[in-house]
Every structure is written in C-alpha cells, then in structure tokens.
C-alpha cells in the first residue's frame, strides 16, 4: 500500500505478543488519528510482508506480500495471515497519521480499503488467545468415543468460563485506584463505551496541565438519537490552589468539554451535542453562564491622546490593542491621516470586528474603504491564527474629510478678508506670468523642471511609505509558505531589497534540509532537488505577486538562491 512521505514513529521493533503489538498501536494513536504498520514475519512455509492501515477503533485496509512467491493478498486474506502471526515474533515499523494523512492514505489505497472487512482492534488482538483452542476443536470431532470427549470438552469450557471472569476482574479494581471513575449513562440507543473512555482520557490529560486540579469522577448522561448523541457532562474534582486557580480550572475544563467532544464523532460516528456541563470542584458547582457573566467587556483608550479607542473582553485586550495600533499605523503609512478610530470587538469564542473611522485625505471614500478593509482583514487573519480563534470583519464605517476642500476654503476666504491682500496676490500672479514669458523667449524651461522634480519627490515619498510594510509582509508570508513545502524541512531565510525608481528588487536566499525516509521497510523519495527548487521558486513568485497587488507596488525577484542539504 502507498503511504504519504513520512518518518516512522518507531522502526524495526520486535514484538512477540498481542499485548506488545497493541501497545505500539496505542502509542501511534495517542499522537494522531490513525496508524500505519509495516510488519515482516516468517513461518516454515515462507516470509511475509504485511501492511495495515488503522484508525482508532478498527482495521481500514490490509495487504500482504508473500515474499518467496511474490503473491499479493489483500482484504480478508491479509487479515487472516496477520491473525495467524499475532502472538509470534514480528518485526514492526509504526507510523502515526494525522486526520489529513489518514484520509489521503485511504484515498491512495481505496481498492484495498473496499476489499478489507472493518475488523475491530479488540477482535484482532483476541486472536492470539483464541487460535490454539480453535485448532483443538477441529481435531476433536473425528475421535470415536464421543461421550468422554464431550465430558472433557464441557469440563474444559467450565474451566475457561470460570477463568475468564478472574482475568476480567483483575483490572477492574485497579482502574479506580489509579484512574478517576468514569460513569456512562446511556438512554435511547447504544454507543461503544470505548468512545467515552477516549473522551474521558482527553479530559483527564487536559486536567493534568492545570495547576492544583485533581479529577475524581467524570459522569456522562447520553441520550442517543439518529446519528447524534445529546450529552450532559458532570466533572467532579478538588483543587489545592487559590480561588483564582479554581476559577481558571473551571474555565479550562469547560472549554475542554467542547474541545474534545468531536472524539465521539471520530470513535462512534455520532455527532455530539452538549446540552449541559457542570464542573463541581470542592463541592461547589459552576455553570457555564456564571463564568460567561464574569467576563466583562473593557472599553478604553489604546493611545494616550484618545485617538484610538477599543471595546473588547478583558482577557484578550492586550492582543486587540496591539492589533488596533498596527492597523492604524499601516493605514496612515498609506497616506491617510486618522483623526478618530473606534474598534468594537464582539463575541467570546469567535470575534467580530466593527470599526468606525474619521480620516483626513484627498482620496475618494471608496478608495479609502478599500484600503482600510484590506488592512483590517489581513491583520485579523493573522491575529486569528495566533489566538486560534475565528475572527471576522463585520462592519467598517469610514467618514472622510477632504484636504482639498479645506485648502480651497482658506484661499477663497482670504480675498474677502482684505482687499489689499487680493491686490498683492493679483500682482504676484502677473509677475509669475511675466517671468514664465521671459524664460520661454530665452529658451529656458526651468519652472517645468522644478515642478517635475517636486512631483517625482512626492511620488517617491508616498511610495517609500508603502514599501517598508510591503517588504515586511512579504518576508512574513514567504517564511510561512516555505514551512509548508513538502519533502524538505525549512531552516532559514534571508531577504534584502533595493528600490530603483518605482520598482522594488528583491534578493532571497533560503536553506532547507532534505527529508529522506529509510530503514528496513522505509521508502526513499524519488523527487529530484531540481523539482523541489522549482516548487519553491513558484511559491516565492506567487507570494510576491500577491503582495505586489495588495500594496500597489511593482516587486521583482532579482536573485533567488535555494540551498538544499
């Protein structure tokens, strides 16, 4: 079977029992949503190479190659071969897969997936204990004395039945001693208890990260419908911390209940809908709404002069105040003077930005609106990635005050104030015309040269104000994009620029380390360094084109050096 290019989590591990194989699989599943196994084993009749794709609960696809005869087995035949080896020595490579890698692996091996029965993992591991009895059952029927055989078989089955509860009862007392109690109350249908156990393990793992918190019991009241399960979650615990620590613990556990609920969709294929959550710490119950009421919005000045104001929840005030300063600075760098700005941020888990602006500019209102929306939206996306929250721009209200109207108003008001001033201005205009006429007669066009130089200087000033933020944005975006280039690990980036006229020329140097996966069952990438360099160059050109379009600046790559070690 095909597998996305990936380094193995564990390589060349020898297992001799079903328990050891199960532990390897659980380690891989704890780091992702699925696992891929490469198994090498041999019997007297030949050598076998088995590949298995798993999710958290079942086998998705299985394939087996008989090395000596080059025969390929897939689906049920491959699982049968694997079951015959469980409990015997095997060499195993284990790969952990995230959700995307798991889906890609299924898509790449869809034929094998369709042929493979979805065997639960628990059934797969029980085979090692069930194998020998099944062989003895096949051998017993040919025996002629049937009554003694039946009596012996009945006695053996009684011993087996009595032995099984003893084995099952041993772990039961140990679970409450080492782990908190997990209670599942189901109504209306059935869901594998394993799904709730995984959910509870995720909640306990989150609780271990909270200072002073100990969880004693988790209770799930689940009402199962068609494809959905309605949940009431009750968590009981104690805390050795201060009242502030208890408050933080309550908030984080409430968040964890919602965060890890999709585990039920993954494990049991039912959509979880949380109706009620209660966190009882040291006997005191806190409901979600009580915690929401504690989060009050803070409204205040971001700058000392009160030009920028902000209204947002207190716990995220530092992030959005920095966001507001950055946005206003970038707007002003585009030649728009901001007289007043108010950011109203609504929401708690997901944020909605509403911005009111009063600006002084000679641009049209539509042009200002377009620039402001671009800046606000771009920085909102970056802040959303940092906070891991969904942030949207809901409304931008811009009020413009034109520079040209104020200047013309002054010019028209001046003649009204004083007739003497009007007379002086008229004489000045006549003198300028006479000077222009004399220069033209002498063949000198100095005034046009001066005006052209001033025009060029003003254009360069405006352009320079946009270049610095554009280059900074370009550097950040190229840095982020190069981290996503497959088959290589990004190490460092150098970016220099030079302005010539109205064009910015960029010199870029980037270093990568080639990812080669090897080993007993490893696979080496067949993609050449030249192909990887072409992909990197295409990525850089695309980012430069996007930034150039956003800032209205001509940007070109002068030198691109990609180092792959």
mmCIF file of N, CA, C and O in Angstrom, residues 470-518:
data_model
loop_
_atom_site.group_PDB
_atom_site.id
_atom_site.type_symbol
_atom_site.label_atom_id
_atom_site.label_comp_id
_atom_site.label_asym_id
_atom_site.label_seq_id
_atom_site.Cartn_x
_atom_site.Cartn_y
_atom_site.Cartn_z
ATOM 1 N N UNK A 470 5.198 46.691 2.980
ATOM 2 C CA UNK A 470 5.059 45.656 1.940
ATOM 3 C C UNK A 470 6.183 44.635 2.036
ATOM 4 O O UNK A 470 5.944 43.424 1.942
ATOM 5 N N UNK A 471 7.419 45.107 2.249
ATOM 6 C CA UNK A 471 8.560 44.183 2.354
ATOM 7 C C UNK A 471 8.443 43.330 3.614
ATOM 8 O O UNK A 471 8.744 42.125 3.596
ATOM 9 N N UNK A 472 7.988 43.944 4.720
ATOM 10 C CA UNK A 472 7.814 43.179 5.964
ATOM 11 C C UNK A 472 6.752 42.097 5.789
ATOM 12 O O UNK A 472 6.921 40.951 6.219
ATOM 13 N N UNK A 473 5.636 42.461 5.142
ATOM 14 C CA UNK A 473 4.581 41.471 4.863
ATOM 15 C C UNK A 473 5.112 40.365 3.953
ATOM 16 O O UNK A 473 4.837 39.176 4.172
ATOM 17 N N UNK A 474 5.877 40.752 2.931
ATOM 18 C CA UNK A 474 6.441 39.767 2.003
ATOM 19 C C UNK A 474 7.335 38.770 2.733
ATOM 20 O O UNK A 474 7.235 37.555 2.525
ATOM 21 N N UNK A 475 8.167 39.281 3.628
ATOM 22 C CA UNK A 475 9.086 38.401 4.369
ATOM 23 C C UNK A 475 8.310 37.413 5.229
ATOM 24 O O UNK A 475 8.615 36.214 5.259
ATOM 25 N N UNK A 476 7.283 37.894 5.943
ATOM 26 C CA UNK A 476 6.498 37.020 6.822
ATOM 27 C C UNK A 476 5.758 35.957 6.026
ATOM 28 O O UNK A 476 5.693 34.790 6.431
ATOM 29 N N UNK A 477 5.197 36.357 4.877
ATOM 30 C CA UNK A 477 4.407 35.386 4.096
ATOM 31 C C UNK A 477 5.300 34.335 3.443
ATOM 32 O O UNK A 477 4.952 33.152 3.409
ATOM 33 N N UNK A 478 6.461 34.756 2.920
ATOM 34 C CA UNK A 478 7.380 33.778 2.321
ATOM 35 C C UNK A 478 7.864 32.809 3.398
ATOM 36 O O UNK A 478 7.948 31.593 3.181
ATOM 37 N N UNK A 479 8.165 33.336 4.586
ATOM 38 C CA UNK A 479 8.610 32.493 5.708
ATOM 39 C C UNK A 479 7.561 31.432 6.031
ATOM 40 O O UNK A 479 7.877 30.249 6.224
ATOM 41 N N UNK A 480 6.276 31.857 6.087
ATOM 42 C CA UNK A 480 5.194 30.916 6.408
ATOM 43 C C UNK A 480 4.983 29.896 5.297
ATOM 44 O O UNK A 480 4.769 28.707 5.561
ATOM 45 N N UNK A 481 5.058 30.336 4.021
ATOM 46 C CA UNK A 481 4.819 29.430 2.891
ATOM 47 C C UNK A 481 5.928 28.390 2.758
ATOM 48 O O UNK A 481 5.672 27.232 2.430
ATOM 49 N N UNK A 482 7.187 28.797 3.017
ATOM 50 C CA UNK A 482 8.301 27.861 2.851
ATOM 51 C C UNK A 482 8.281 26.751 3.893
ATOM 52 O O UNK A 482 8.855 25.682 3.684
ATOM 53 N N UNK A 483 7.625 26.987 5.017
ATOM 54 C CA UNK A 483 7.485 25.933 6.030
ATOM 55 C C UNK A 483 6.592 24.798 5.539
ATOM 56 O O UNK A 483 6.657 23.681 6.056
ATOM 57 N N UNK A 484 5.741 25.093 4.542
ATOM 58 C CA UNK A 484 4.773 24.102 4.055
ATOM 59 C C UNK A 484 5.267 23.329 2.842
ATOM 60 O O UNK A 484 4.549 22.469 2.333
ATOM 61 N N UNK A 485 6.476 23.629 2.366
ATOM 62 C CA UNK A 485 6.998 22.924 1.180
ATOM 63 C C UNK A 485 7.251 21.455 1.549
ATOM 64 O O UNK A 485 7.946 21.174 2.529
ATOM 65 N N UNK A 486 6.677 20.502 0.804
ATOM 66 C CA UNK A 486 6.837 19.084 1.154
ATOM 67 C C UNK A 486 8.238 18.560 0.838
ATOM 68 O O UNK A 486 8.967 19.120 0.017
ATOM 69 N N UNK A 487 8.603 17.463 1.481
ATOM 70 C CA UNK A 487 9.837 16.683 1.273
ATOM 71 C C UNK A 487 11.106 17.382 1.775
ATOM 72 O O UNK A 487 12.196 16.867 1.630
ATOM 73 N N UNK A 488 10.975 18.598 2.332
ATOM 74 C CA UNK A 488 12.132 19.304 2.883
ATOM 75 C C UNK A 488 11.718 19.982 4.189
ATOM 76 O O UNK A 488 10.534 20.239 4.420
ATOM 77 N N UNK A 489 12.721 20.256 5.038
ATOM 78 C CA UNK A 489 12.497 20.991 6.281
ATOM 79 C C UNK A 489 13.131 22.371 6.152
ATOM 80 O O UNK A 489 14.325 22.488 5.891
ATOM 81 N N UNK A 490 12.319 23.423 6.305
ATOM 82 C CA UNK A 490 12.794 24.800 6.160
ATOM 83 C C UNK A 490 13.674 25.185 7.348
ATOM 84 O O UNK A 490 13.326 24.932 8.498
ATOM 85 N N UNK A 491 14.841 25.809 7.060
ATOM 86 C CA UNK A 491 15.788 26.184 8.123
ATOM 87 C C UNK A 491 15.877 27.691 8.326
ATOM 88 O O UNK A 491 15.657 28.182 9.420
ATOM 89 N N UNK A 492 16.238 28.459 7.292
ATOM 90 C CA UNK A 492 16.341 29.905 7.462
ATOM 91 C C UNK A 492 16.106 30.639 6.145
ATOM 92 O O UNK A 492 16.144 30.057 5.071
ATOM 93 N N UNK A 493 15.859 31.962 6.283
ATOM 94 C CA UNK A 493 15.535 32.807 5.127
ATOM 95 C C UNK A 493 16.250 34.150 5.267
ATOM 96 O O UNK A 493 16.270 34.737 6.350
ATOM 97 N N UNK A 494 16.882 34.609 4.179
ATOM 98 C CA UNK A 494 17.462 35.957 4.103
ATOM 99 C C UNK A 494 16.769 36.705 2.974
ATOM 100 O O UNK A 494 16.650 36.190 1.871
ATOM 101 N N UNK A 495 16.321 37.951 3.268
ATOM 102 C CA UNK A 495 15.616 38.735 2.252
ATOM 103 C C UNK A 495 16.124 40.173 2.299
ATOM 104 O O UNK A 495 16.058 40.830 3.338
ATOM 105 N N UNK A 496 16.677 40.648 1.193
ATOM 106 C CA UNK A 496 17.119 42.035 1.050
ATOM 107 C C UNK A 496 16.395 42.666 -0.129
ATOM 108 O O UNK A 496 16.003 41.968 -1.073
ATOM 109 N N UNK A 497 16.237 44.005 -0.073
ATOM 110 C CA UNK A 497 15.545 44.683 -1.184
ATOM 111 C C UNK A 497 16.256 45.987 -1.541
ATOM 112 O O UNK A 497 16.963 46.575 -0.716
ATOM 113 N N UNK A 498 16.042 46.424 -2.774
ATOM 114 C CA UNK A 498 16.600 47.679 -3.266
ATOM 115 C C UNK A 498 15.556 48.352 -4.139
ATOM 116 O O UNK A 498 14.914 47.706 -4.986
ATOM 117 N N UNK A 499 15.362 49.659 -3.912
ATOM 118 C CA UNK A 499 14.362 50.420 -4.662
ATOM 119 C C UNK A 499 15.051 51.153 -5.803
ATOM 120 O O UNK A 499 16.008 51.912 -5.589
ATOM 121 N N UNK A 500 14.591 50.910 -7.013
ATOM 122 C CA UNK A 500 15.081 51.625 -8.193
ATOM 123 C C UNK A 500 13.878 52.201 -8.926
ATOM 124 O O UNK A 500 13.087 51.456 -9.520
ATOM 125 N N UNK A 501 13.764 53.534 -8.816
ATOM 126 C CA UNK A 501 12.597 54.175 -9.417
ATOM 127 C C UNK A 501 11.342 53.786 -8.669
ATOM 128 O O UNK A 501 11.224 53.981 -7.461
ATOM 129 N N UNK A 502 10.399 53.197 -9.383
ATOM 130 C CA UNK A 502 9.147 52.755 -8.755
ATOM 131 C C UNK A 502 9.093 51.238 -8.583
ATOM 132 O O UNK A 502 8.033 50.687 -8.292
ATOM 133 N N UNK A 503 10.224 50.563 -8.767
ATOM 134 C CA UNK A 503 10.269 49.096 -8.673
ATOM 135 C C UNK A 503 11.144 48.671 -7.496
ATOM 136 O O UNK A 503 12.212 49.246 -7.267
ATOM 137 N N UNK A 504 10.674 47.658 -6.771
ATOM 138 C CA UNK A 504 11.431 47.094 -5.652
ATOM 139 C C UNK A 504 12.029 45.765 -6.122
ATOM 140 O O UNK A 504 11.288 44.844 -6.499
ATOM 141 N N UNK A 505 13.368 45.668 -6.092
ATOM 142 C CA UNK A 505 14.055 44.441 -6.482
ATOM 143 C C UNK A 505 14.437 43.662 -5.215
ATOM 144 O O UNK A 505 15.015 44.233 -4.282
ATOM 145 N N UNK A 506 14.095 42.360 -5.205
ATOM 146 C CA UNK A 506 14.242 41.540 -4.003
ATOM 147 C C UNK A 506 15.296 40.467 -4.235
ATOM 148 O O UNK A 506 15.288 39.782 -5.269
ATOM 149 N N UNK A 507 16.206 40.303 -3.252
ATOM 150 C CA UNK A 507 17.181 39.215 -3.241
ATOM 151 C C UNK A 507 16.799 38.250 -2.120
ATOM 152 O O UNK A 507 16.672 38.663 -0.960
ATOM 153 N N UNK A 508 16.624 36.968 -2.471
ATOM 154 C CA UNK A 508 16.153 35.973 -1.496
ATOM 155 C C UNK A 508 17.116 34.801 -1.469
ATOM 156 O O UNK A 508 17.540 34.300 -2.514
ATOM 157 N N UNK A 509 17.425 34.358 -0.243
ATOM 158 C CA UNK A 509 18.233 33.154 -0.051
ATOM 159 C C UNK A 509 17.566 32.312 1.033
ATOM 160 O O UNK A 509 17.234 32.827 2.110
ATOM 161 N N UNK A 510 17.325 31.040 0.741
ATOM 162 C CA UNK A 510 16.627 30.157 1.682
ATOM 163 C C UNK A 510 17.353 28.819 1.770
ATOM 164 O O UNK A 510 17.883 28.326 0.772
ATOM 165 N N UNK A 511 17.354 28.249 2.973
ATOM 166 C CA UNK A 511 18.046 26.979 3.209
ATOM 167 C C UNK A 511 17.053 25.919 3.690
ATOM 168 O O UNK A 511 16.169 26.209 4.501
ATOM 169 N N UNK A 512 17.215 24.694 3.172
ATOM 170 C CA UNK A 512 16.342 23.570 3.520
ATOM 171 C C UNK A 512 17.191 22.330 3.790
ATOM 172 O O UNK A 512 18.328 22.233 3.318
ATOM 173 N N UNK A 513 16.608 21.399 4.536
ATOM 174 C CA UNK A 513 17.221 20.076 4.745
ATOM 175 C C UNK A 513 16.322 19.040 4.088
ATOM 176 O O UNK A 513 15.114 19.003 4.341
ATOM 177 N N UNK A 514 16.898 18.207 3.265
ATOM 178 C CA UNK A 514 16.141 17.182 2.535
ATOM 179 C C UNK A 514 15.671 16.110 3.507
ATOM 180 O O UNK A 514 16.433 15.660 4.375
ATOM 181 N N UNK A 515 14.412 15.702 3.397
ATOM 182 C CA UNK A 515 13.860 14.647 4.245
ATOM 183 C C UNK A 515 13.913 13.333 3.489
ATOM 184 O O UNK A 515 13.170 13.138 2.530
ATOM 185 N N UNK A 516 14.795 12.432 3.908
ATOM 186 C CA UNK A 516 14.889 11.092 3.321
ATOM 187 C C UNK A 516 14.477 10.077 4.368
ATOM 188 O O UNK A 516 15.059 10.026 5.457
ATOM 189 N N UNK A 517 13.470 9.282 4.063
ATOM 190 C CA UNK A 517 12.984 8.264 4.997
ATOM 191 C C UNK A 517 13.558 6.924 4.579
ATOM 192 O O UNK A 517 13.349 6.475 3.458
ATOM 193 N N UNK A 518 14.281 6.267 5.473
ATOM 194 C CA UNK A 518 14.893 4.983 5.122
ATOM 195 C C UNK A 518 14.597 3.936 6.164
ATOM 196 O O UNK A 518 13.694 4.065 6.957
#
